[in-house]
Coordinates of C-alpha atoms and ligand atoms in Angstrom, one line a residue:
X1 CA 0.0 0.0 0.0
X2 CA 1.4 3.4 -0.9
X3 CA 2.0 6.2 1.4
X4 CA 1.2 9.8 0.6
X5 CA 1.8 13.3 1.7
X6 CA -1.1 15.4 2.8
X7 CA -1.8 18.5 4.8
X8 CA -3.0 17.9 8.3
X9 CA -6.4 19.4 9.2
X10 CA -5.5 19.0 12.9
X11 CA -2.3 20.9 13.4
X12 CA -0.7 23.5 11.3
X13 CA 0.3 23.5 7.7
X14 CA 3.4 21.3 7.3
X15 CA 3.3 18.2 5.1
X16 CA 2.2 15.1 6.9
X17 CA 3.1 11.7 5.7
X18 CA 0.3 9.1 5.7
X19 CA 0.6 5.5 6.7
X20 CA -1.6 2.7 7.7
X21 CA 0.3 2.1 10.9
X22 CA 2.9 3.8 12.9
X23 CA 5.1 1.9 15.3
X24 CA 7.1 3.7 18.0
X25 CA 10.3 2.0 19.0
X26 CA 12.7 -0.4 17.2
X27 CA 13.6 -2.8 20.0
X28 CA 12.8 -6.5 20.0
X29 CA 9.0 -5.7 20.1
X30 CA 9.0 -2.8 17.5
X31 CA 11.1 -4.7 15.0
X32 CA 8.9 -7.7 15.1
X33 CA 5.7 -5.5 15.0
X34 CA 7.0 -3.7 11.9
X35 CA 7.7 -7.0 10.2
X36 CA 4.3 -8.4 11.0
X37 CA 2.3 -5.4 10.0
X38 CA 4.3 -5.2 6.7
X39 CA 3.4 -8.8 6.1
X40 CA -0.3 -7.8 6.4
X41 CA 0.3 -5.5 3.5
X42 CA 0.2 -2.3 5.6
X43 CA 2.3 0.8 4.9
X44 CA 4.1 1.1 8.1
X45 CA 6.6 3.6 9.5
X46 CA 8.6 3.0 12.7
X47 CA 10.0 6.0 14.6
X48 CA 12.9 5.4 16.9
X49 CA 14.6 7.8 19.3
X50 CA 17.9 6.1 19.0
X51 CA 20.4 6.1 16.2
X52 CA 20.0 2.4 15.5
X53 CA 17.9 -0.7 16.2
X54 CA 18.0 -2.7 19.4
X55 CA 16.2 -0.6 22.0
X56 CA 17.6 -1.9 25.3
X57 CA 20.6 -3.4 23.5
X58 CA 21.2 -0.1 21.7
X59 CA 21.2 2.2 24.7
X60 CA 22.7 0.1 27.5
X61 CA 26.3 -0.1 26.5
X62 CA 27.8 -0.1 30.0
X63 CA 30.6 -2.7 30.7
X64 CA 29.1 -6.0 31.6
X65 CA 25.7 -5.4 30.1
X66 CA 24.1 -8.7 29.1
X67 CA 20.8 -10.5 29.4
X68 CA 20.1 -13.0 32.2
X69 CA 17.8 -15.0 30.0
X70 CA 19.4 -18.0 28.3
X71 CA 20.4 -16.9 24.8
X72 CA 18.6 -19.8 23.0
X73 CA 15.4 -18.7 24.6
X74 CA 15.7 -14.9 24.2
X75 CA 16.2 -14.9 20.5
X76 CA 13.2 -14.6 18.2
X77 CA 11.3 -17.8 17.5
X78 CA 9.4 -16.7 14.4
X79 CA 11.9 -17.4 11.6
X80 CA 13.4 -20.9 11.1
X81 CA 16.0 -19.4 8.8
X82 CA 17.1 -16.9 11.4
X83 CA 17.3 -19.6 14.1
X84 CA 19.5 -21.7 11.8
X85 CA 21.7 -18.8 10.7
X86 CA 22.5 -17.1 14.0
X87 CA 25.1 -18.5 16.4
X88 CA 25.0 -17.4 20.0
X89 CA 28.5 -17.0 21.4
X90 CA 27.7 -17.0 25.1
X91 CA 25.0 -18.8 27.1
X92 CA 23.9 -15.3 28.5
X93 CA 24.7 -13.0 25.6
X94 CA 26.3 -9.6 26.1
X95 CA 25.1 -6.3 24.8
X96 CA 27.5 -6.0 21.8
X97 CA 26.3 -9.4 20.5
X98 CA 22.7 -8.6 21.2
X99 CA 22.9 -5.4 19.3
X100 CA 24.6 -7.2 16.4
X101 CA 21.8 -9.8 16.4
X102 CA 19.1 -7.2 16.2
X103 CA 21.0 -5.4 13.4
X104 CA 21.3 -8.7 11.6
X105 CA 17.5 -9.2 11.9
X106 CA 16.9 -5.7 10.6
X107 CA 19.1 -6.3 7.6
X108 CA 17.9 -9.9 7.0
X109 CA 14.3 -8.8 6.8
X110 CA 15.0 -5.5 5.2
X111 CA 13.3 -3.6 8.1
X112 CA 15.6 -0.6 8.1
X113 CA 13.9 1.0 5.1
X114 CA 10.8 1.6 7.1
X115 CA 12.5 2.9 10.3
X116 CA 13.3 6.6 10.9
X117 CA 16.1 6.9 13.5
X118 CA 16.9 9.8 15.8
X119 CA 13.2 10.5 15.8
X120 CA 11.6 10.9 19.2
X121 CA 7.8 11.0 19.2
X122 CA 6.7 13.8 21.4
X123 CA 3.0 13.7 21.0
X124 CA 0.3 11.5 19.5
X125 CA -3.2 12.9 19.0
X126 CA -6.3 11.0 17.9
X127 CA -8.4 12.8 15.2
X128 CA -11.8 11.3 15.9
X129 CA -13.4 12.6 12.7
X130 CA -10.8 11.2 10.4
X131 CA -10.1 8.2 12.7
X132 CA -6.4 8.8 12.4
X133 CA -3.5 9.2 14.8
X134 CA -1.2 12.1 14.2
X135 CA 2.2 11.9 15.8
X136 CA 4.7 14.7 16.1
X137 CA 8.4 14.3 16.5
X138 CA 10.6 16.6 18.5
X139 CA 11.8 17.9 15.2
X140 CA 8.3 19.1 14.4
X141 CA 7.9 16.5 11.6
X142 CA 4.4 14.9 11.6
X143 CA 2.8 11.7 10.3
X144 CA -0.6 10.1 10.4
X145 CA -1.9 6.6 10.5
X146 CA -5.0 4.6 11.3
X147 CA -3.2 2.4 13.8
X148 CA -0.6 3.5 16.4
X149 CA 1.5 0.9 18.1
X150 CA 3.7 2.0 21.0
X151 CA 6.6 -0.5 21.3
X152 CA 8.4 1.8 23.7
X153 CA 9.7 -0.8 26.1
X154 CA 9.2 -1.4 29.8
X155 CA 12.8 -0.3 30.8
X156 CA 13.6 2.5 28.4
X157 CA 12.6 5.7 30.2
X158 CA 15.8 6.3 32.1
X159 CA 15.6 7.7 35.6
X160 CA 18.1 10.0 37.3
X161 CA 17.2 11.2 40.8
X162 CA 16.9 15.0 40.9
X163 CA 20.0 15.4 43.2
X164 CA 20.6 19.0 44.1
X165 CA 23.7 20.3 42.4
X166 CA 23.7 17.5 39.8
X167 CA 24.8 19.9 37.0
X168 CA 27.6 21.4 39.0
X169 CA 29.8 18.3 38.9
X170 CA 33.0 19.1 37.0
X171 CA 34.0 15.5 36.2
X172 CA 32.3 13.1 33.8
X173 CA 28.8 11.8 34.5
X174 CA 27.2 8.7 32.9
X175 CA 23.8 7.1 33.1
X176 CA 24.2 3.4 32.4
X177 CA 21.3 3.5 30.0
X178 CA 22.8 6.3 27.9
X179 CA 26.3 4.9 27.8
X180 CA 28.6 6.4 25.1
X181 CA 29.6 4.2 22.1
X182 CA 33.3 5.0 22.7
X183 CA 35.0 3.0 25.5
X184 CA 35.1 4.9 28.7
X185 CA 38.6 4.8 30.2
X186 CA 38.6 4.5 34.0
X187 CA 42.2 3.7 34.4
X188 CA 43.5 5.3 37.7
X189 CA 40.2 7.3 38.1
X190 CA 38.2 7.9 41.2
X191 CA 34.7 6.5 40.2
X192 CA 31.3 6.6 42.0
X193 CA 28.5 4.2 41.1
X194 CA 25.1 5.2 42.5
X195 CA 22.7 2.3 42.7
X196 CA 23.0 -1.5 43.2
X197 CA 20.3 -2.9 41.0
X198 CA 20.7 -5.4 38.2
X199 CA 22.7 -3.0 36.0
X200 CA 25.1 -1.9 38.7
X201 CA 25.6 -5.6 39.7
X202 CA 26.8 -6.3 36.1
X203 CA 29.0 -3.2 35.9
X204 CA 30.7 -3.0 39.3
X205 CA 32.9 -6.2 39.2
X206 CA 34.2 -5.2 35.7
X207 CA 35.1 -1.6 36.4
X208 CA 36.4 -2.4 39.9
X209 CA 39.4 -4.0 38.1
X210 CA 40.0 -0.9 36.0
X211 CA 39.5 2.1 38.2
X212 CA 41.9 3.7 40.7
X213 CA 39.2 3.7 43.3
X214 CA 35.5 2.8 43.2
X215 CA 32.8 4.0 45.7
X216 CA 29.5 2.3 45.5
X217 CA 26.5 4.2 46.9
X218 CA 23.8 1.6 47.9
X219 CA 20.3 2.3 49.0
X220 CA 18.9 -1.3 49.1
X221 CA 21.0 -4.5 48.9
X222 CA 19.6 -7.1 46.5
X223 CA 19.6 -10.9 46.5
X224 CA 22.1 -11.3 43.8
X225 CA 22.7 -14.9 42.5
X226 CA 25.5 -16.3 40.4
X227 CA 24.9 -16.1 36.6
X228 CA 27.4 -18.9 35.7
X229 CA 27.8 -17.8 32.1
X230 CA 30.0 -19.6 29.6
X231 CA 30.9 -19.9 25.9
X232 CA 28.5 -21.9 23.8
X233 CA 30.2 -25.1 22.5
X234 CA 29.5 -26.2 18.9
X235 CA 27.7 -29.2 20.3
X236 CA 25.3 -27.0 22.3
X237 CA 24.8 -24.7 19.3
X238 CA 24.0 -27.7 17.1
X239 CA 21.7 -29.2 19.7
X240 CA 19.7 -25.9 19.9
X241 CA 19.4 -25.7 16.2
X242 CA 18.1 -29.2 16.0
X243 CA 15.6 -28.7 18.8
X244 CA 14.4 -25.1 18.6
X245 CA 10.7 -26.2 18.2
X246 CA 11.0 -28.1 21.5
X247 CA 12.8 -25.2 23.2
X248 CA 10.1 -22.7 22.2
X249 CA 7.3 -25.1 23.1
X250 CA 8.7 -25.5 26.5
X251 CA 9.1 -21.8 26.9
X252 CA 5.5 -21.3 25.9
X253 CA 4.4 -23.7 28.6
X254 CA 6.3 -22.6 31.7
X255 CA 5.0 -19.9 34.0
X256 CA 7.7 -17.3 33.2
X257 CA 8.5 -18.4 29.6
X258 CA 11.9 -19.8 30.5
X259 CA 13.1 -23.4 30.3
X260 CA 12.8 -23.5 34.1
X261 CA 9.6 -24.6 35.9
X262 CA 8.7 -24.5 39.6
X263 CA 8.9 -27.5 41.9
X264 CA 5.3 -28.3 42.7
X265 CA 6.0 -29.2 46.3
X266 CA 5.2 -26.8 49.2
X267 CA 8.6 -25.6 50.6
X268 CA 7.9 -26.3 54.2
X269 CA 6.5 -29.7 53.6
X270 CA 9.8 -30.9 52.3
X271 CA 12.3 -32.0 55.0
X272 CA 14.9 -29.4 55.8
X273 CA 17.8 -31.5 54.5
X274 CA 16.1 -32.2 51.3
X275 CA 15.2 -28.5 50.9
X276 CA 18.8 -27.5 51.4
X277 CA 20.0 -30.1 48.9
X278 CA 17.6 -28.6 46.3
X279 CA 18.8 -25.1 47.1
X280 CA 22.4 -26.1 46.7
X281 CA 21.6 -27.8 43.4
X282 CA 19.7 -24.8 42.1
X283 CA 22.5 -22.5 43.2
X284 CA 25.0 -24.4 41.2
X285 CA 22.9 -24.0 38.0
X286 CA 23.2 -21.1 35.6
X287 CA 20.6 -18.4 35.2
X288 CA 17.3 -17.8 36.9
X289 CA 16.8 -21.5 37.9
X290 CA 17.3 -20.6 41.6
X291 CA 14.2 -18.4 41.3
X292 CA 12.1 -20.0 38.7
X293 CA 13.0 -23.6 39.4
X294 CA 12.5 -23.3 43.1
X295 CA 9.5 -24.4 45.1
X296 CA 6.2 -23.1 43.6
X297 CA 5.2 -21.2 46.8
X298 CA 8.4 -19.1 47.0
X299 CA 6.6 -16.0 45.7
X300 CA 3.4 -16.4 47.6
X301 CA 4.2 -17.8 51.0
X302 CA 6.3 -15.5 53.3
X303 CA 7.7 -18.3 55.4
X304 CA 8.7 -20.4 52.4
X305 CA 10.3 -17.3 50.9
X306 CA 12.2 -16.5 54.1
X307 CA 13.6 -20.1 54.1
X308 CA 15.3 -19.6 50.8
X309 CA 16.1 -15.9 51.5
X310 CA 18.2 -16.9 54.5
X311 CA 20.0 -19.5 52.4
X312 CA 20.9 -16.7 49.9
X313 CA 22.0 -14.3 52.7
X314 CA 24.4 -17.0 54.0
X315 CA 25.8 -17.4 50.5
X316 CA 26.5 -13.6 50.4
X317 CA 28.1 -13.7 53.9
X318 CA 30.4 -16.5 52.8
X319 CA 31.8 -14.5 49.9
X320 CA 32.5 -11.1 51.6
X321 CA 35.5 -11.1 53.8
X322 CA 34.7 -8.1 56.0
X323 CA 31.7 -9.1 58.1
X324 CA 30.5 -5.4 58.5
X325 CA 30.5 -4.9 54.7
X326 CA 28.9 -8.3 54.3
X327 CA 26.0 -7.4 56.5
X328 CA 25.5 -4.2 54.5
X329 CA 25.2 -6.3 51.4
X330 CA 22.7 -8.7 52.9
X331 CA 19.0 -7.8 52.1
X332 CA 16.7 -8.0 55.1
X333 CA 13.8 -5.7 54.3
X334 CA 12.1 -7.5 51.4
X335 CA 11.4 -11.1 50.3
X336 CA 13.6 -12.9 47.7
X337 CA 12.3 -12.2 44.2
X338 CA 10.1 -9.3 45.2
X339 CA 12.7 -7.1 43.4
X340 CA 14.3 -8.2 40.1
X341 CA 17.0 -10.7 41.1
X342 CA 20.3 -9.5 39.6
X343 CA 22.5 -12.3 38.3
X344 CA 26.2 -11.7 38.8
X345 CA 29.7 -12.7 38.1
X346 CA 32.2 -11.9 40.9
X347 CA 30.0 -9.1 42.3
X348 CA 30.5 -9.8 45.9
X349 CA 34.2 -10.4 45.5
X350 CA 34.5 -6.8 44.2
X351 CA 33.9 -5.7 47.8
X352 CA 36.9 -7.7 48.9
X353 CA 39.2 -5.5 46.9
X354 CA 41.2 -2.7 48.5
X355 CA 40.1 -0.2 46.0
X356 CA 36.3 -0.6 46.5
X357 CA 34.3 1.1 49.2
X358 CA 30.6 0.5 50.0
X359 CA 28.6 3.5 51.3
X360 CA 25.1 2.8 52.7
X361 CA 23.0 5.8 51.8
X362 CA 20.3 4.8 54.2
X363 CA 22.8 5.5 57.0
X364 CA 24.4 8.5 55.4
X365 CA 22.1 9.8 52.7
X366 CA 23.3 11.7 49.6
X367 CA 22.7 15.4 50.2
X368 CA 23.9 16.8 47.0
X369 CA 26.2 16.5 44.0
X370 CA 29.1 19.0 44.3
X371 CA 31.6 20.3 41.7
X372 CA 34.1 17.8 43.1
X373 CA 31.9 14.8 43.8
X374 CA 29.1 13.6 46.2
X375 CA 28.3 15.1 49.6
X376 CA 26.5 12.6 52.0
X377 CA 25.3 13.5 55.4
X378 CA 28.7 12.8 56.9
X379 CA 31.3 13.8 54.3
X380 CA 32.2 14.9 50.8
X381 CA 33.7 12.2 48.5
X382 CA 35.7 13.4 45.5
X383 CA 35.4 11.8 42.1
X384 CA 36.6 12.0 38.5
X385 CA 33.5 10.1 37.3
X386 CA 30.0 9.6 38.6
X387 CA 27.9 6.7 37.1
X388 CA 24.2 6.8 37.7
X389 CA 22.9 3.2 37.7
X390 CA 19.6 4.6 38.9
X391 CA 17.3 2.6 36.6
X392 CA 14.1 3.5 34.9
X393 CA 10.6 4.9 35.2
X394 CA 9.5 1.4 34.4
X395 CA 6.6 0.2 32.3
X396 CA 4.5 3.4 32.3
X397 CA 7.3 5.9 31.9
X398 CA 8.0 5.6 28.2
X399 CA 4.3 6.0 27.5
X400 CA 3.5 8.8 29.8
X401 CA 6.5 10.8 28.5
X402 CA 4.6 11.1 25.2
X403 CA 1.7 13.5 25.2
X404 CA -0.9 11.1 24.0
X405 CA -4.5 12.4 23.5
X406 CA -7.4 10.2 22.9
X407 CA -11.1 10.9 22.2
X408 CA -12.2 14.3 23.4
X409 CA -8.6 15.3 23.9
X410 CA -8.4 13.0 26.9
X411 CA -4.8 12.9 28.3
X412 CA -3.2 9.4 28.5
X413 CA -0.9 10.6 31.2
X414 CA -3.8 11.8 33.4
X415 CA -5.7 8.6 32.8
X416 CA -2.7 6.6 34.0
X417 CA -1.9 8.9 36.9
X418 CA -2.8 6.1 39.4
X419 CA -1.2 3.3 37.5
X420 CA -1.7 1.4 34.3
X421 CA -5.3 1.2 33.0
X422 CA -5.6 -1.3 30.2
X423 CA -7.7 -4.2 29.0
X424 CA -5.3 -7.2 28.4
X425 CA -2.4 -4.8 28.8
X426 CA -2.8 -3.9 25.1
X427 CA -5.4 -1.2 24.8
X428 CA -6.9 1.6 27.0
X429 CA -10.6 2.8 26.7
X430 CA -11.0 6.1 24.9
X431 CA -7.9 5.7 22.7
X432 CA -9.2 3.7 19.6
X433 CA -6.7 1.9 17.5
X434 CA -3.9 2.7 19.9
X435 CA -2.0 -0.5 20.9
X436 CA 0.6 -1.0 23.6
X437 CA 3.1 -3.5 22.4
X438 CA 5.1 -3.9 25.5
X439 CA 5.3 -7.2 27.4
X440 CA 3.9 -6.5 30.8
X441 CA 3.7 -10.1 32.0
X442 CA 6.4 -11.5 34.3
X443 CA 8.3 -13.4 31.7
X444 CA 11.3 -14.0 29.4
X445 CA 10.8 -10.9 27.4
X446 CA 11.0 -11.9 23.7
X447 CA 8.9 -15.0 24.1
X448 CA 6.0 -12.9 25.6
X449 CA 6.6 -9.9 23.4
X450 CA 6.1 -12.1 20.3
X451 CA 2.7 -13.2 21.7
X452 CA 1.7 -9.6 22.2
X453 CA 2.8 -8.5 18.7
X454 CA 1.0 -11.6 17.2
X455 CA -2.2 -10.7 19.1
X456 CA -2.1 -7.1 17.9
X457 CA -1.4 -8.1 14.3
X458 CA -4.2 -10.7 14.3
X459 CA -6.5 -8.0 15.7
X460 CA -5.7 -5.5 13.0
X461 CA -6.1 -8.2 10.4
X462 CA -9.5 -9.1 11.8
X463 CA -10.7 -5.5 11.7
X464 CA -9.7 -5.2 8.1
X465 CA -11.2 -8.5 7.0
X466 CA -14.5 -7.7 8.8
X467 CA -14.5 -4.1 7.6
X468 CA -14.2 -2.5 11.0
X469 CA -12.2 0.6 11.2
X470 CA -11.7 1.1 14.9
X471 CA -11.3 -0.8 18.2
X472 CA -11.1 0.2 21.8
X473 CA -12.0 -1.6 25.0
X474 CA -15.3 -0.9 26.8
X475 CA -14.7 1.0 30.1
X476 CA -16.3 -1.9 32.0
X477 CA -13.9 -4.5 30.5
X478 CA -11.0 -2.2 31.3
X479 CA -12.2 -1.7 34.9
X480 CA -12.6 -5.4 35.4
X481 CA -9.1 -6.1 34.0
X482 CA -7.5 -3.4 36.2
X483 CA -9.1 -4.8 39.3
X484 CA -8.1 -8.4 38.3
X485 CA -4.5 -7.3 37.6
X486 CA -4.3 -5.4 40.9
X487 CA -5.7 -8.4 42.8
X488 CA -3.2 -10.8 41.2
X489 CA -0.5 -8.5 42.5
X490 CA -1.7 -8.9 46.1
X491 CA -1.5 -12.7 45.9
X492 CA 2.2 -12.5 45.5
X493 CA 5.0 -11.1 47.7
X494 CA 5.8 -8.4 45.1
X495 CA 4.0 -5.7 47.0
X496 CA 6.2 -6.3 50.0
X497 CA 9.1 -4.4 48.4
X498 CA 9.8 -1.0 47.0
X499 CA 10.8 -1.8 43.5
X500 CA 10.3 -0.8 39.9
X501 CA 7.7 -3.6 39.7
X502 CA 5.6 -1.5 42.0
X503 CA 6.7 1.9 40.6
X504 CA 8.1 2.8 44.0
X505 CA 11.6 3.4 42.8
X506 CA 10.3 6.8 41.5
X507 CA 9.4 9.4 44.1
X508 CA 5.8 10.6 43.7
X509 CA 4.9 7.7 41.4
X510 CA 1.7 6.1 42.5
X511 CA 2.4 2.7 44.0
X512 CA 0.7 0.1 41.8
X513 CA 1.6 -3.3 40.4
X514 CA 3.0 -2.5 36.9
X515 CA 3.4 -6.0 35.6
X516 CA 0.7 -8.6 35.2
X517 CA 1.4 -11.2 37.8
X518 CA -0.3 -14.2 36.2
X519 CA 1.5 -17.0 34.4
X520 CA 2.5 -16.4 30.8
X521 CA 0.3 -19.3 29.5
X522 CA -2.7 -18.1 31.4
X523 CA -2.3 -14.6 30.0
X524 CA -1.8 -15.9 26.5
X525 CA -4.9 -18.1 26.8
X526 CA -7.1 -15.2 28.1
X527 CA -6.0 -13.0 25.2
X528 CA -6.7 -15.9 22.7
X529 CA -10.1 -16.4 24.2
X530 CA -11.0 -12.8 23.9
X531 CA -10.0 -12.8 20.2
X532 CA -11.9 -16.1 19.5
X533 CA -15.0 -14.6 21.0
X534 CA -15.0 -11.8 18.5
X535 CA -12.9 -9.5 20.7
X536 CA -15.2 -9.7 23.7
X537 CA -14.8 -6.6 25.9
X538 CA -13.9 -4.4 22.9
X539 CA -16.1 -2.0 20.9
X540 CA -15.6 -2.6 17.2
X541 CA -16.9 -0.1 14.8
Ligands
FAD1 C1 20.1 -3.8 31.1 C2 18.8 -4.6 30.8 C3 18.9 -6.0 30.9 C4 17.8 -6.7 30.6 N1 17.9 -8.1 30.7 C5 16.8 -8.8 30.4 C6 16.8 -10.3 30.4 O1 17.8 -10.9 30.8 N2 15.7 -11.0 30.1 C7 14.6 -10.3 29.7 O2 13.6 -11.0 29.4 N3 14.5 -9.0 29.6 C8 15.6 -8.2 30.0 N4 15.5 -6.9 29.9 C9 14.2 -6.3 29.6 C10 14.4 -5.7 28.1 O3 14.0 -4.4 28.2 C11 13.6 -6.5 27.2 O4 14.2 -7.8 27.2 C12 13.5 -6.1 25.7 O5 14.8 -5.7 25.2 C13 12.5 -4.9 25.6 O6 12.3 -4.8 24.2 P1 11.2 -3.7 23.7 O7 11.4 -3.6 22.2 O8 9.9 -4.0 24.2 O9 11.7 -2.3 24.4 P2 13.1 -1.6 24.2 O10 14.2 -2.5 23.9 O11 13.2 -0.8 25.5 O12 12.8 -0.7 23.0 C14 12.0 0.4 23.0 C15 12.5 1.5 22.1 O13 11.5 2.5 22.0 C16 12.2 3.7 21.8 N5 11.3 4.8 22.3 C17 10.7 5.0 23.5 N6 10.0 6.1 23.5 C18 10.1 6.7 22.3 C19 9.6 7.8 21.7 N7 8.8 8.7 22.4 N8 9.9 8.1 20.4 C20 10.7 7.3 19.7 N9 11.2 6.1 20.2 C21 10.9 5.8 21.5 C22 13.4 3.6 22.7 O14 14.4 4.5 22.2 C23 13.8 2.1 22.5 O15 14.7 2.0 21.5 C24 16.6 -6.1 30.2 C25 16.5 -4.7 30.2 C26 17.6 -4.0 30.5 C27 17.5 -2.5 30.5

């Protein structure tokens, strides 16, 4: 289908390119969404803020960045050719290779021609009369389409705490999620890292070996578990290539879309020695098995959770030589798994080095950033470099940073002020033909993102085949879904922690469960049922 240039009736006089669909974001979700919509025969344009494809794997270039999903399960499953052509080098692949992979996909399927890079969408306005979405980039360029798909990511809106004096620092500042392409040289430098989440846990052990001195400012210690990465042997590579259908089938059946599945026994009904033996066995395994292959009630039963949490605390204590430092690194105020478990390689050993200092900012809070460094309540530390590993305004942030206006000019940001309001995580009432292509289930991202994109694509195909022109959820279906999603959150221990899962890492952000805490198969089945029943809960016109 051809695109055309027209003048916009809604805003100003500049030329406005016309498409059938606009996709925002060129990460794993946006690339696949572009591919699928193009397959339907739609004229699609993808706008991406970054200068290349990859999303997460384009922006997060800090040393040590990698995924904690097994490589063979994180890659796309939708092209047999791609599966056979691509060789993963490591069991848990690093950022450079992940970026290469997504560039390979973009070239292999000729996606780049429909992507406009360095193009941040600043607003999206629904023109009810014309049934078109009009987006405007920061450059002022505008475009229109019947369908708008936001594939903007759950962890793409970076967050830097508004420290007083932040711009006064005379040294170099980095945010881990906007890391420069050129290698940062830390040799002999006095470096600060603020934050000890999954990103910092990957970064710290690597730069500790390079810097002159490293000071880590920690607010909350995490339960970090060994990653146990390694190179992929040619035997393993061949085995994956021969069994990808089985691998993907398994991932579609397990609760979190990994190869791991929970042990069906109740933790505390298993004799202590047997429990400990299982914990040790899990601990020795790579990846998230210690979490997702553990007893099934670990995320719902506080006592069961505490049993494993104490096992992890002792593992931490055993690795840190100074008992005072060890206790600071031991989490005591939240259940295991209620915050994202960072997987690590030599993280705790970094604190055994003479050139690494841990500062607990709950004891001595950061008061301000100064021209020379960081002033806490007890002293000023001087630095050449400050690294902000302070995370993201997760899940909702990338959406609410766009000024999205639905029917009657309704503001998306206002509508979501108290937390996400969706039906099935994919649409919100009053914003017809606006789809949210981010995976908000607790699961191995690409596996679940593919299901979301497939559902959206099938929905658009259905509309076109049945001669409908717009779709939006009923307010009642949305309300019931919000209630259901919030209720699911209360069944788990997730709400026991302050975390990005709950939005509580961002001051002033309303505390609400941001992810859908059901199993991935249950979520997929519900979405499929709704579609089979002619998109029950949606208004089709
Ligand atoms: C460091 C890190 C490690 C991770 N590790 C894992 C892991 O081990 N396993 C796992 O399952 N998941 C992991 N994740 C989650 C990860 O985000 C997903 O796996 C996945 O990459 C998300 O893909 P996406 O396409 O949905 O979003 P993203 O990759 O975030 O892509 C969204 C894109 O949208 C663009 N965008 C946003 N707003 C706009 C706008 N207004 N205008 C234009 N463009 C815009 C962004 O620039 C970005 O490129 C990790 C995330 C991070 C940050």
